[in-house]
Coordinates of C-alpha atoms in Angstrom, one line a residue:
Chain A
M2 CA 63.2 41.5 31.7
I3 CA 59.9 39.8 30.8
D4 CA 58.2 40.6 34.1
Q5 CA 58.2 44.3 33.5
P6 CA 55.9 44.6 30.6
I7 CA 53.5 42.0 31.9
K8 CA 53.1 43.8 35.2
S9 CA 52.4 47.1 33.4
T10 CA 49.7 45.7 31.1
L11 CA 48.1 44.1 34.1
A12 CA 48.1 47.3 36.1
K13 CA 46.8 49.3 33.1
S14 CA 43.9 46.9 32.4
K15 CA 42.6 46.6 35.8
P16 CA 40.0 49.3 35.7
S17 CA 38.6 48.2 32.4
N18 CA 38.6 44.6 33.6
L19 CA 36.5 45.7 36.5
V20 CA 34.0 47.5 34.3
R21 CA 33.8 44.5 32.0
N22 CA 33.3 42.1 34.8
L23 CA 30.5 44.2 36.1
Q24 CA 28.8 44.3 32.8
E25 CA 29.1 40.6 32.4
K26 CA 27.6 40.0 35.8
L27 CA 24.8 42.4 35.1
I28 CA 24.0 40.8 31.8
E29 CA 24.1 37.4 33.3
F30 CA 21.8 38.5 36.0
L31 CA 19.3 40.0 33.5
L32 CA 19.4 36.7 31.5
F33 CA 18.8 34.8 34.7
L34 CA 15.8 36.9 35.5
A35 CA 14.3 36.4 32.1
A36 CA 14.9 32.7 32.3
S37 CA 13.4 32.3 35.8
S38 CA 10.4 34.5 35.1
S39 CA 8.5 31.7 33.5
V40 CA 9.2 29.4 36.4
A41 CA 8.3 32.2 38.8
I42 CA 5.1 32.9 37.0
T43 CA 4.2 29.2 36.9
I44 CA 4.8 28.9 40.7
G45 CA 2.8 32.0 41.3
I46 CA -0.2 30.6 39.3
I47 CA 0.0 27.4 41.2
Y48 CA 0.3 29.2 44.5
I49 CA -2.8 31.3 43.8
L50 CA -4.7 28.2 42.5
I51 CA -3.9 26.3 45.6
S52 CA -4.4 29.1 48.2
E53 CA -7.8 30.1 46.9
S54 CA -8.8 26.5 46.5
V55 CA -7.8 25.8 50.1
S56 CA -10.2 28.4 51.4
F57 CA -12.9 26.9 49.1
F58 CA -12.3 23.4 50.4
Q59 CA -12.6 24.8 54.0
E60 CA -16.3 25.4 53.2
V61 CA -17.0 22.5 50.8
S62 CA -15.8 19.1 51.6
L63 CA -13.5 17.4 49.1
V64 CA -15.6 14.4 49.0
E65 CA -18.7 16.4 48.0
F66 CA -16.6 18.1 45.4
L67 CA -15.2 14.9 44.0
T68 CA -18.4 12.8 44.0
G69 CA -21.2 15.3 43.5
T70 CA -23.0 15.5 40.3
E71 CA -24.7 18.9 40.7
W72 CA -22.9 22.1 40.2
T73 CA -25.0 25.1 41.3
P74 CA -22.8 27.7 42.9
L75 CA -25.3 30.5 42.3
F76 CA -28.3 29.0 43.8
A77 CA -29.4 29.6 47.3
D78 CA -28.7 26.0 48.1
A79 CA -25.3 25.9 46.4
K80 CA -23.9 22.5 45.4
Y81 CA -20.4 21.9 44.2
G82 CA -20.1 18.5 42.5
I83 CA -17.4 18.7 39.9
W84 CA -18.7 15.8 37.9
A85 CA -21.4 18.1 36.4
L86 CA -18.6 20.0 34.8
L87 CA -16.2 17.0 34.4
A88 CA -18.8 15.0 32.4
G89 CA -19.1 17.9 29.9
T90 CA -15.4 18.1 29.6
I91 CA -14.9 14.4 29.1
V92 CA -17.8 14.2 26.5
T93 CA -16.6 17.1 24.4
T94 CA -13.0 15.8 24.5
A95 CA -14.2 12.3 23.5
V96 CA -16.1 13.7 20.6
A97 CA -13.1 15.7 19.6
L98 CA -10.7 12.8 19.7
F99 CA -13.2 10.6 17.9
V100 CA -12.7 13.0 15.0
A101 CA -9.1 14.1 15.5
I102 CA -7.4 10.8 16.1
P103 CA -8.5 8.8 13.0
I104 CA -8.3 11.8 10.6
G105 CA -5.0 13.2 12.1
T106 CA -3.4 9.7 12.1
I107 CA -4.6 8.8 8.6
S108 CA -3.4 12.2 7.2
A109 CA -0.1 11.7 8.8
V110 CA 0.3 8.2 7.3
Y111 CA -0.7 9.6 3.9
L112 CA 1.6 12.6 4.0
S113 CA 4.6 10.7 5.4
E114 CA 4.3 7.4 3.4
F115 CA 2.2 8.0 0.3
A116 CA 1.9 11.7 -0.8
P117 CA 4.3 12.8 -3.6
E118 CA 6.6 15.6 -2.3
K119 CA 4.9 18.4 -4.2
L120 CA 1.4 17.5 -2.8
R121 CA 2.9 17.2 0.7
E122 CA 4.2 20.8 0.5
I123 CA 0.8 22.1 -0.4
V124 CA -1.3 20.0 2.0
K125 CA 0.9 20.4 5.1
P126 CA 0.8 24.2 5.5
C127 CA -3.1 23.9 4.8
L128 CA -3.4 21.5 7.6
E129 CA -1.4 23.7 9.9
I130 CA -3.5 26.8 9.1
L131 CA -6.4 25.0 10.9
A132 CA -4.5 25.4 14.1
G133 CA -4.0 29.1 13.5
I134 CA -7.7 30.0 13.1
P135 CA -8.9 31.8 16.3
S136 CA -11.0 29.6 18.5
V137 CA -13.8 32.3 18.5
V138 CA -14.2 31.8 14.8
Y139 CA -14.5 28.0 15.4
G140 CA -17.1 28.7 18.1
Y141 CA -19.4 30.6 15.7
F142 CA -18.6 28.0 13.0
A143 CA -20.0 25.3 15.4
L144 CA -22.9 27.3 16.5
L145 CA -24.1 28.9 13.2
F146 CA -23.0 26.2 10.7
V147 CA -22.3 22.8 12.1
T148 CA -25.2 22.7 14.6
P149 CA -27.9 23.6 11.9
L150 CA -26.2 21.1 9.6
L151 CA -26.5 18.4 12.3
Q152 CA -30.1 19.3 13.0
R153 CA -31.0 18.3 9.5
F154 CA -30.2 14.8 10.4
L155 CA -30.9 14.8 14.1
S156 CA -34.1 16.8 14.3
D157 CA -34.3 16.9 18.1
L158 CA -30.7 18.2 18.5
P159 CA -31.0 21.4 20.7
S160 CA -29.3 24.6 19.5
F161 CA -26.7 24.3 22.2
N162 CA -25.2 20.9 22.5
M163 CA -21.8 19.1 23.0
L164 CA -21.8 17.2 19.8
S165 CA -21.2 20.2 17.5
P166 CA -18.4 21.9 19.5
G167 CA -16.9 18.5 20.1
L168 CA -16.7 17.9 16.3
V169 CA -15.3 21.3 15.7
T170 CA -12.8 21.1 18.5
G171 CA -11.7 17.8 16.8
I172 CA -11.1 19.7 13.5
M173 CA -9.1 22.2 15.4
I174 CA -6.7 19.7 16.9
I175 CA -6.2 17.6 13.7
P176 CA -3.1 19.5 12.9
F177 CA -1.6 19.0 16.4
I178 CA -2.0 15.2 15.9
S179 CA -1.2 14.9 12.2
S180 CA 1.9 17.2 12.3
I181 CA 3.6 15.5 15.3
S182 CA 2.6 12.0 14.1
E183 CA 4.0 12.8 10.7
D184 CA 7.3 14.1 12.1
S185 CA 7.7 11.0 14.0
M186 CA 6.9 8.7 11.1
R187 CA 9.3 10.5 8.8
A188 CA 12.1 10.1 11.5
V189 CA 11.9 6.3 11.0
P190 CA 15.0 5.5 9.3
A191 CA 15.0 4.7 5.6
S192 CA 16.8 1.4 6.3
L193 CA 13.7 0.0 8.2
R194 CA 11.4 1.0 5.4
E195 CA 13.8 -0.5 2.7
G196 CA 13.9 -3.7 4.9
S197 CA 10.2 -4.0 4.6
Y198 CA 10.0 -3.3 1.0
A199 CA 12.9 -5.8 0.3
M200 CA 10.6 -8.5 1.9
G201 CA 8.1 -7.8 -0.8
A202 CA 5.9 -5.6 1.2
T203 CA 3.5 -3.0 -0.3
R204 CA 3.5 0.6 0.8
L205 CA 0.4 -0.1 3.0
Q206 CA 1.9 -3.1 4.7
T207 CA 5.2 -1.1 5.3
A208 CA 3.3 1.9 6.7
W209 CA 1.1 -0.2 8.9
S210 CA 3.4 -2.9 10.2
V211 CA 6.7 -1.2 10.2
V212 CA 6.5 2.6 10.2
L213 CA 3.5 2.9 12.6
P214 CA 5.0 0.6 15.4
A215 CA 8.3 2.2 15.0
S216 CA 7.0 5.7 15.6
L217 CA 4.6 4.8 18.3
S218 CA 6.1 7.0 21.0
G219 CA 5.8 10.1 18.8
I220 CA 2.3 9.1 17.8
S221 CA 1.1 8.6 21.4
A222 CA 2.8 11.9 22.3
A223 CA 0.7 13.5 19.6
Y224 CA -2.5 12.0 21.0
I225 CA -1.7 13.1 24.5
L226 CA -1.1 16.7 23.3
G227 CA -4.4 16.5 21.4
I228 CA -6.1 15.4 24.7
S229 CA -4.5 18.3 26.6
R230 CA -5.6 20.8 24.0
A231 CA -9.2 19.4 23.8
V232 CA -9.6 19.4 27.5
G233 CA -8.7 23.0 27.8
I234 CA -10.6 24.3 24.7
T235 CA -12.8 27.0 26.0
M236 CA -14.4 29.4 23.4
I237 CA -15.8 26.8 21.1
V238 CA -17.7 25.0 23.8
A239 CA -18.7 28.2 25.5
I240 CA -20.2 29.5 22.4
A241 CA -21.9 26.5 21.0
G242 CA -22.3 24.2 24.0
G243 CA -24.5 26.2 26.2
L244 CA -23.2 27.3 29.7
Q245 CA -25.5 25.3 31.9
P246 CA -23.7 22.7 34.1
N247 CA -25.4 19.4 33.3
F248 CA -24.5 16.0 34.4
T249 CA -24.9 14.0 31.3
W250 CA -22.9 11.6 29.1
N251 CA -25.1 12.4 26.1
P252 CA -23.3 14.6 23.5
M253 CA -26.7 15.6 22.1
E254 CA -27.5 17.7 25.2
S255 CA -26.2 21.0 26.2
A256 CA -23.7 21.2 29.1
A257 CA -20.8 23.3 30.5
T258 CA -17.2 22.1 30.7
I259 CA -14.7 23.1 33.4
A260 CA -13.1 25.7 31.2
T261 CA -16.5 27.2 30.1
F262 CA -17.7 27.5 33.7
I263 CA -14.6 29.5 34.5
V264 CA -15.2 31.8 31.6
S265 CA -18.9 32.4 32.4
V266 CA -18.4 33.1 36.1
S267 CA -15.3 35.3 35.7
L268 CA -17.3 37.3 33.3
G269 CA -20.0 38.1 36.0
D270 CA -19.3 40.4 38.9
L271 CA -18.8 38.0 41.9
P272 CA -17.2 39.7 44.8
H273 CA -13.7 38.5 45.8
G274 CA -13.4 36.1 48.7
T275 CA -16.9 34.6 48.3
I276 CA -17.2 31.0 47.9
E277 CA -18.7 31.3 44.4
Y278 CA -15.6 33.3 43.4
Q279 CA -13.3 30.7 44.9
S280 CA -15.1 27.8 43.1
I281 CA -13.4 29.0 39.9
F282 CA -10.1 28.3 41.4
A283 CA -11.2 24.9 42.5
A284 CA -12.4 24.1 39.0
G285 CA -9.2 25.6 37.7
I286 CA -7.0 23.3 39.8
T287 CA -9.0 20.4 38.6
L288 CA -8.3 21.3 35.0
F289 CA -4.6 21.8 35.9
V290 CA -4.5 18.3 37.5
I291 CA -6.0 16.7 34.6
T292 CA -3.6 18.3 32.1
L293 CA -0.7 17.5 34.4
I294 CA -1.8 13.8 34.6
T295 CA -2.2 13.5 30.8
N296 CA 1.2 15.0 30.4
I297 CA 2.9 12.6 32.8
I298 CA 1.2 9.7 31.1
G299 CA 2.3 11.0 27.8
H300 CA 5.9 11.2 29.2
F301 CA 5.6 7.7 30.5
I302 CA 4.3 6.3 27.3
S303 CA 6.9 7.9 25.1
K304 CA 9.7 6.6 27.3
R305 CA 8.1 3.1 27.3
Y306 CA 7.9 3.0 23.6
R307 CA 11.1 5.0 22.8
E308 CA 12.3 4.2 19.3
I309 CA 15.4 2.0 19.6
Y310 CA 16.9 2.2 16.2
Chain B
M25 CA 38.0 -10.2 -18.7
V26 CA 34.4 -10.0 -19.7
G27 CA 34.0 -7.1 -22.1
K28 CA 30.8 -7.1 -24.0
N29 CA 30.2 -10.8 -24.0
P30 CA 29.5 -12.3 -20.6
E31 CA 28.6 -15.5 -22.5
N32 CA 32.2 -16.0 -23.2
I33 CA 33.1 -16.5 -19.6
S34 CA 30.1 -18.7 -18.8
A35 CA 31.2 -21.0 -21.7
L36 CA 34.4 -21.5 -19.6
Q37 CA 32.5 -22.6 -16.6
T38 CA 30.4 -25.6 -15.8
D39 CA 28.3 -23.5 -13.4
Q40 CA 24.7 -22.7 -14.2
T41 CA 23.8 -19.1 -14.8
K42 CA 21.2 -17.8 -12.3
A43 CA 20.9 -14.3 -13.6
L44 CA 22.5 -12.4 -16.5
V45 CA 23.2 -8.7 -16.5
R46 CA 23.1 -7.3 -20.0
N47 CA 24.0 -3.9 -21.3
L48 CA 22.8 -2.3 -18.0
D49 CA 22.9 1.4 -17.5
F50 CA 21.5 3.1 -14.5
F51 CA 20.8 6.7 -13.9
Y52 CA 20.1 8.7 -10.7
G53 CA 18.4 11.6 -12.5
D54 CA 21.1 13.0 -14.7
N55 CA 23.9 11.0 -12.9
H56 CA 24.9 8.1 -15.1
A57 CA 25.9 5.7 -12.3
L58 CA 26.2 2.4 -14.0
K59 CA 27.8 2.1 -17.5
D60 CA 27.1 -0.8 -19.7
I61 CA 27.4 -3.5 -17.2
N62 CA 27.6 -7.2 -18.4
M63 CA 28.1 -10.0 -16.0
P64 CA 26.6 -13.4 -15.1
V65 CA 25.6 -14.4 -11.6
Y66 CA 26.1 -18.2 -11.1
A67 CA 23.6 -20.4 -9.4
N68 CA 24.5 -21.6 -5.8
K69 CA 27.7 -19.6 -5.8
V70 CA 28.8 -16.5 -4.0
T71 CA 29.6 -13.6 -6.3
A72 CA 31.3 -10.6 -4.7
L73 CA 31.2 -7.0 -6.0
I74 CA 34.3 -5.1 -5.1
G75 CA 35.6 -1.6 -5.9
P76 CA 36.5 1.7 -4.3
S77 CA 33.7 3.8 -2.7
G78 CA 31.4 5.4 -5.4
C79 CA 32.2 2.8 -8.0
G80 CA 28.5 1.7 -8.3
K81 CA 28.7 -1.7 -6.6
T82 CA 25.8 -1.0 -4.2
T83 CA 23.8 0.7 -7.1
L84 CA 24.3 -2.5 -9.1
L85 CA 23.2 -4.7 -6.2
R86 CA 20.0 -2.6 -5.6
C87 CA 19.1 -3.1 -9.3
F88 CA 18.5 -6.8 -8.6
N89 CA 15.6 -6.2 -6.3
R90 CA 14.4 -2.9 -8.0
M91 CA 15.1 -0.9 -4.7
H92 CA 15.7 2.1 -6.9
D93 CA 12.1 2.2 -7.8
L94 CA 11.3 3.5 -4.3
Y95 CA 12.8 6.9 -5.2
P96 CA 11.7 9.2 -7.9
G97 CA 14.0 10.1 -10.8
N98 CA 15.9 6.8 -11.1
R99 CA 16.0 5.1 -14.4
Y100 CA 17.2 1.7 -15.7
K101 CA 18.4 0.8 -19.3
G102 CA 19.2 -2.7 -20.2
E103 CA 18.3 -6.0 -18.8
I104 CA 18.8 -8.3 -15.9
L105 CA 17.6 -11.8 -16.9
L106 CA 16.5 -14.0 -14.2
G107 CA 16.2 -17.8 -14.2
E108 CA 18.2 -20.7 -15.5
D109 CA 18.6 -21.8 -19.1
Q110 CA 18.4 -18.3 -20.6
K111 CA 14.7 -18.2 -21.2
Q112 CA 14.6 -15.7 -18.5
S113 CA 12.4 -12.6 -18.0
N114 CA 14.0 -9.2 -17.7
I115 CA 13.2 -8.2 -14.0
L116 CA 14.0 -4.5 -15.0
S117 CA 11.2 -4.4 -17.5
K118 CA 8.4 -1.8 -16.8
Q119 CA 5.8 -4.7 -17.1
V120 CA 7.3 -6.6 -14.2
D121 CA 6.0 -5.6 -10.8
P122 CA 8.9 -4.6 -8.4
I123 CA 7.0 -6.4 -5.6
E124 CA 7.0 -9.6 -7.6
V125 CA 10.8 -9.3 -8.0
R126 CA 11.3 -8.7 -4.3
M127 CA 9.2 -11.8 -3.5
N128 CA 11.9 -13.8 -5.1
I129 CA 15.1 -11.9 -4.3
G130 CA 15.9 -11.2 -0.6
M131 CA 18.2 -8.6 0.7
V132 CA 20.4 -8.0 3.8
F133 CA 21.4 -4.5 4.6
Q134 CA 24.6 -2.7 5.7
K135 CA 23.2 -2.0 9.1
P136 CA 21.2 -4.7 10.8
N137 CA 17.5 -3.4 10.5
P138 CA 15.3 -5.6 12.5
F139 CA 11.7 -4.4 12.5
P140 CA 10.3 -3.0 15.9
K141 CA 8.6 -6.3 16.6
S142 CA 9.4 -9.5 18.3
I143 CA 12.0 -12.0 17.1
Y144 CA 9.2 -14.2 15.9
E145 CA 7.3 -11.6 14.1
N146 CA 10.5 -10.5 12.3
I147 CA 11.0 -13.8 10.7
A148 CA 7.2 -14.2 10.2
Y149 CA 6.9 -10.8 8.4
G150 CA 7.7 -11.9 4.9
L151 CA 5.7 -15.2 5.3
K152 CA 2.6 -13.3 6.5
I153 CA 2.9 -11.0 3.5
R154 CA 2.9 -14.1 1.3
G155 CA -0.3 -15.4 3.0
H156 CA 1.1 -18.6 4.6
S157 CA -0.7 -20.4 7.3
R158 CA 0.0 -20.0 11.0
S159 CA 1.5 -23.6 11.4
F160 CA 3.5 -23.3 8.3
I161 CA 4.9 -20.0 9.6
D162 CA 5.7 -21.6 13.1
D163 CA 7.7 -24.3 11.5
K164 CA 9.5 -22.0 9.1
V165 CA 10.4 -19.6 11.9
E166 CA 12.2 -22.4 13.8
Y167 CA 13.8 -23.7 10.6
S168 CA 15.1 -20.3 9.5
L169 CA 16.5 -19.5 12.9
R170 CA 18.3 -22.8 13.1
N171 CA 19.5 -22.2 9.6
A172 CA 20.9 -18.9 10.7
A173 CA 22.6 -20.5 13.8
L174 CA 20.5 -18.3 16.0
W175 CA 17.8 -20.8 17.3
D176 CA 19.7 -21.9 20.4
E177 CA 20.4 -18.3 21.5
V178 CA 16.8 -17.1 21.1
K179 CA 14.5 -20.1 21.3
D180 CA 13.3 -19.2 24.9
R181 CA 12.6 -15.5 24.0
L182 CA 11.0 -15.5 20.7
Q183 CA 8.5 -12.9 21.8
D184 CA 11.2 -10.5 23.0
L185 CA 11.9 -7.4 20.9
A186 CA 14.4 -8.1 18.2
V187 CA 16.2 -4.8 18.9
N188 CA 17.4 -6.1 22.1
L189 CA 19.7 -8.6 20.4
S190 CA 23.4 -7.9 19.9
G191 CA 24.5 -6.4 16.6
G192 CA 25.7 -9.7 15.2
Q193 CA 22.6 -11.5 16.3
Q194 CA 20.5 -8.9 14.8
Q195 CA 22.2 -9.3 11.5
R196 CA 21.8 -13.1 11.6
L197 CA 18.1 -12.5 12.3
C198 CA 17.9 -10.3 9.2
I199 CA 19.5 -13.1 7.2
A200 CA 17.0 -15.6 8.7
R201 CA 14.2 -13.1 7.8
A202 CA 15.4 -12.9 4.2
M203 CA 15.9 -16.7 3.9
A204 CA 12.6 -17.6 5.5
T205 CA 10.7 -16.9 2.2
D206 CA 13.1 -19.1 0.1
P207 CA 14.4 -16.5 -2.3
E208 CA 16.2 -17.5 -5.5
I209 CA 18.9 -14.9 -4.9
I210 CA 19.9 -13.1 -1.8
L211 CA 21.6 -9.7 -1.9
F212 CA 24.1 -8.7 0.9
D213 CA 25.1 -5.0 1.0
E214 CA 28.3 -4.9 3.0
P215 CA 26.5 -7.0 5.7
T216 CA 29.5 -6.9 8.2
S217 CA 30.6 -3.3 8.1
A218 CA 28.8 -2.4 11.3
L219 CA 29.9 -5.6 13.2
D220 CA 32.9 -6.5 15.3
P221 CA 35.4 -9.1 13.9
I222 CA 33.9 -12.1 15.8
A223 CA 30.4 -11.3 14.6
T224 CA 31.7 -10.7 11.1
L225 CA 33.3 -14.2 11.1
S226 CA 30.0 -15.8 12.0
I227 CA 28.2 -14.0 9.3
E228 CA 30.8 -15.1 6.7
Q229 CA 30.5 -18.6 7.9
L230 CA 26.8 -18.3 7.5
I231 CA 27.1 -17.0 3.9
L232 CA 29.3 -19.9 3.0
E233 CA 26.7 -22.4 4.3
L234 CA 23.9 -20.6 2.5
K235 CA 25.1 -21.1 -1.0
D236 CA 23.9 -24.7 -1.0
Q237 CA 20.3 -23.3 -0.8
V238 CA 20.5 -19.9 -2.6
T239 CA 22.6 -17.9 -5.0
V240 CA 24.5 -15.1 -3.2
L241 CA 25.6 -11.6 -4.4
I242 CA 27.6 -9.7 -1.9
V243 CA 28.9 -6.1 -1.9
T244 CA 32.0 -5.8 0.2
H245 CA 34.6 -3.2 0.7
N246 CA 36.8 -5.7 2.5
M247 CA 39.0 -7.6 0.0
Q248 CA 39.9 -10.3 2.5
Q249 CA 36.2 -10.9 2.9
A250 CA 35.7 -11.3 -0.9
V251 CA 38.6 -13.9 -0.8
R252 CA 37.1 -15.8 2.2
V253 CA 33.4 -16.0 1.0
S254 CA 33.2 -15.7 -2.7
N255 CA 33.6 -18.0 -5.7
Y256 CA 33.4 -15.2 -8.3
T257 CA 34.4 -11.6 -8.1
A258 CA 33.5 -8.5 -10.1
F259 CA 35.7 -5.4 -9.8
M260 CA 34.0 -2.2 -10.5
Y261 CA 35.4 1.3 -11.0
L262 CA 33.7 4.6 -11.9
G263 CA 30.5 3.0 -12.7
R264 CA 32.0 0.3 -15.0
L265 CA 32.7 -3.3 -14.6
I266 CA 36.4 -3.6 -15.1
E267 CA 36.8 -7.3 -14.6
F268 CA 34.8 -10.4 -13.7
D269 CA 36.3 -13.8 -13.0
T270 CA 36.7 -16.4 -10.5
T271 CA 37.9 -14.9 -7.1
A272 CA 41.1 -16.9 -7.3
K273 CA 42.0 -15.4 -10.6
I274 CA 41.0 -11.8 -9.7
F275 CA 43.2 -11.8 -6.6
A276 CA 46.1 -13.9 -8.0
K277 CA 46.4 -13.0 -11.7
P278 CA 44.0 -10.2 -12.6
A279 CA 43.9 -9.4 -16.4
V280 CA 43.5 -5.7 -16.0
K281 CA 45.9 -3.2 -14.6
E282 CA 43.2 -1.4 -12.5
T283 CA 42.2 -4.6 -10.9
A284 CA 45.7 -5.5 -10.0
D285 CA 46.3 -2.0 -8.5
Y286 CA 43.1 -2.2 -6.5
V287 CA 43.6 -5.8 -5.1
S288 CA 47.1 -5.0 -4.2
G289 CA 46.1 -1.9 -2.3
K290 CA 47.6 0.7 -4.6
F291 CA 44.3 2.7 -4.6
G292 CA 40.8 2.7 -3.3

């Protein structure tokens, strides 16, 4: 009795089931393609970076690359010492962090612990706009405003130097640091804050000795992200820092960073397959490794100081 | 029953008054959360605040250390007079600095909230704020941990993070932290609601021992706990203080019908 109608519906629905299943499979496949595209692109980029660098390192020894302090790929007597570019990268990043870490952290503490709600709603978006300004604009701001301003106090500062783009890069990454730090401070549970106030602590004591240590992992993640950003910043330094590779630790001199070298060389018309051309990829993989290492350190630190409340 | 005259009941007692709540109203913005509260808090006794959820018992407790000042829109009306012999100052007065109040009145919270620091630093926190010397703090840390029956368990790992302790140990640490600064009154806000029965028992034991040194005010939703630890009980309902008396009387012969219904489990 009961078998009959069930059988008939099954039989009837079979073709439509097939179509539906096919549709499902097709959509699933498209979704898979979309999801895996980013992975595939990453792998592709790494593959090209590595394969081009391999041919580069067949001509230039790794030791020379990692220890040399002269970078002159376009000279007759070409030298490939990454330190000439690395020094510029490290100096501009250090100047940037010197600006961004104190200002970013202090703004985060202020916004999270002191600012009245209304003021916070105004200041926070303003800070975040800083990150939305195109970096070219920052570059010209550094070259045409900050450098002349600095030259008033430092009369022997050259027009192209690392100090000015470093400071401006610092301004650009303030919102990265303040915003993530503030989020992690606001995630500290009210019970911890109340515990501190109940002991008779002031706001400053509470912010400094309870909220900051409790949000250490988020804050260090913010710093690491700031470093990654600063290391890769290209336009600002390319415009205001000069493009000459120069092994120096003095921010008052002009120099190139890894990123600006890549820009300046790829704008020229170097034939493919030449060693000069391949040097871009060697520089690129160095940048990639630096960012990778900072990210791994960041991951490690935030695990180590994971909030346990 | 207290009604408008808490002095009436204190006249019946030989116990000294540590604090006196007089005509206290409290508002969260427009929400009139406490209505005309009058009650005494006796020195070196444990006073329990009981009542169903939302009755205002935690709100009242948090008036004692001006915790409500941390959030905008809260307003007190009336007085909490602190100190013996009625020559007290009103701790709710706008002229009184809430930090000054919290320097003298400690608090232990519902969920253990050790700071993300070492065991030692947790106890030392309030002492450092008060500017005590290093050697004084060292002595006081040991004394307070012994006092909270925690010393033997942690003496070999004072520099370990306090968050690695068990829940019961964390709560005893929080009690030690609050007691280290020698407060006049210590406030407990449902201190065992996040703990297992054995840890609860050890906290209750500790509270009973503490009353020789300090005046205790405890909010609890557990009526058996009120019976076990308190000398006096205040029953609150819908923002009002319905009845205040000795714990024995509140649970055996309450004067008001609502109290009787609540303590016998008819509602709440």
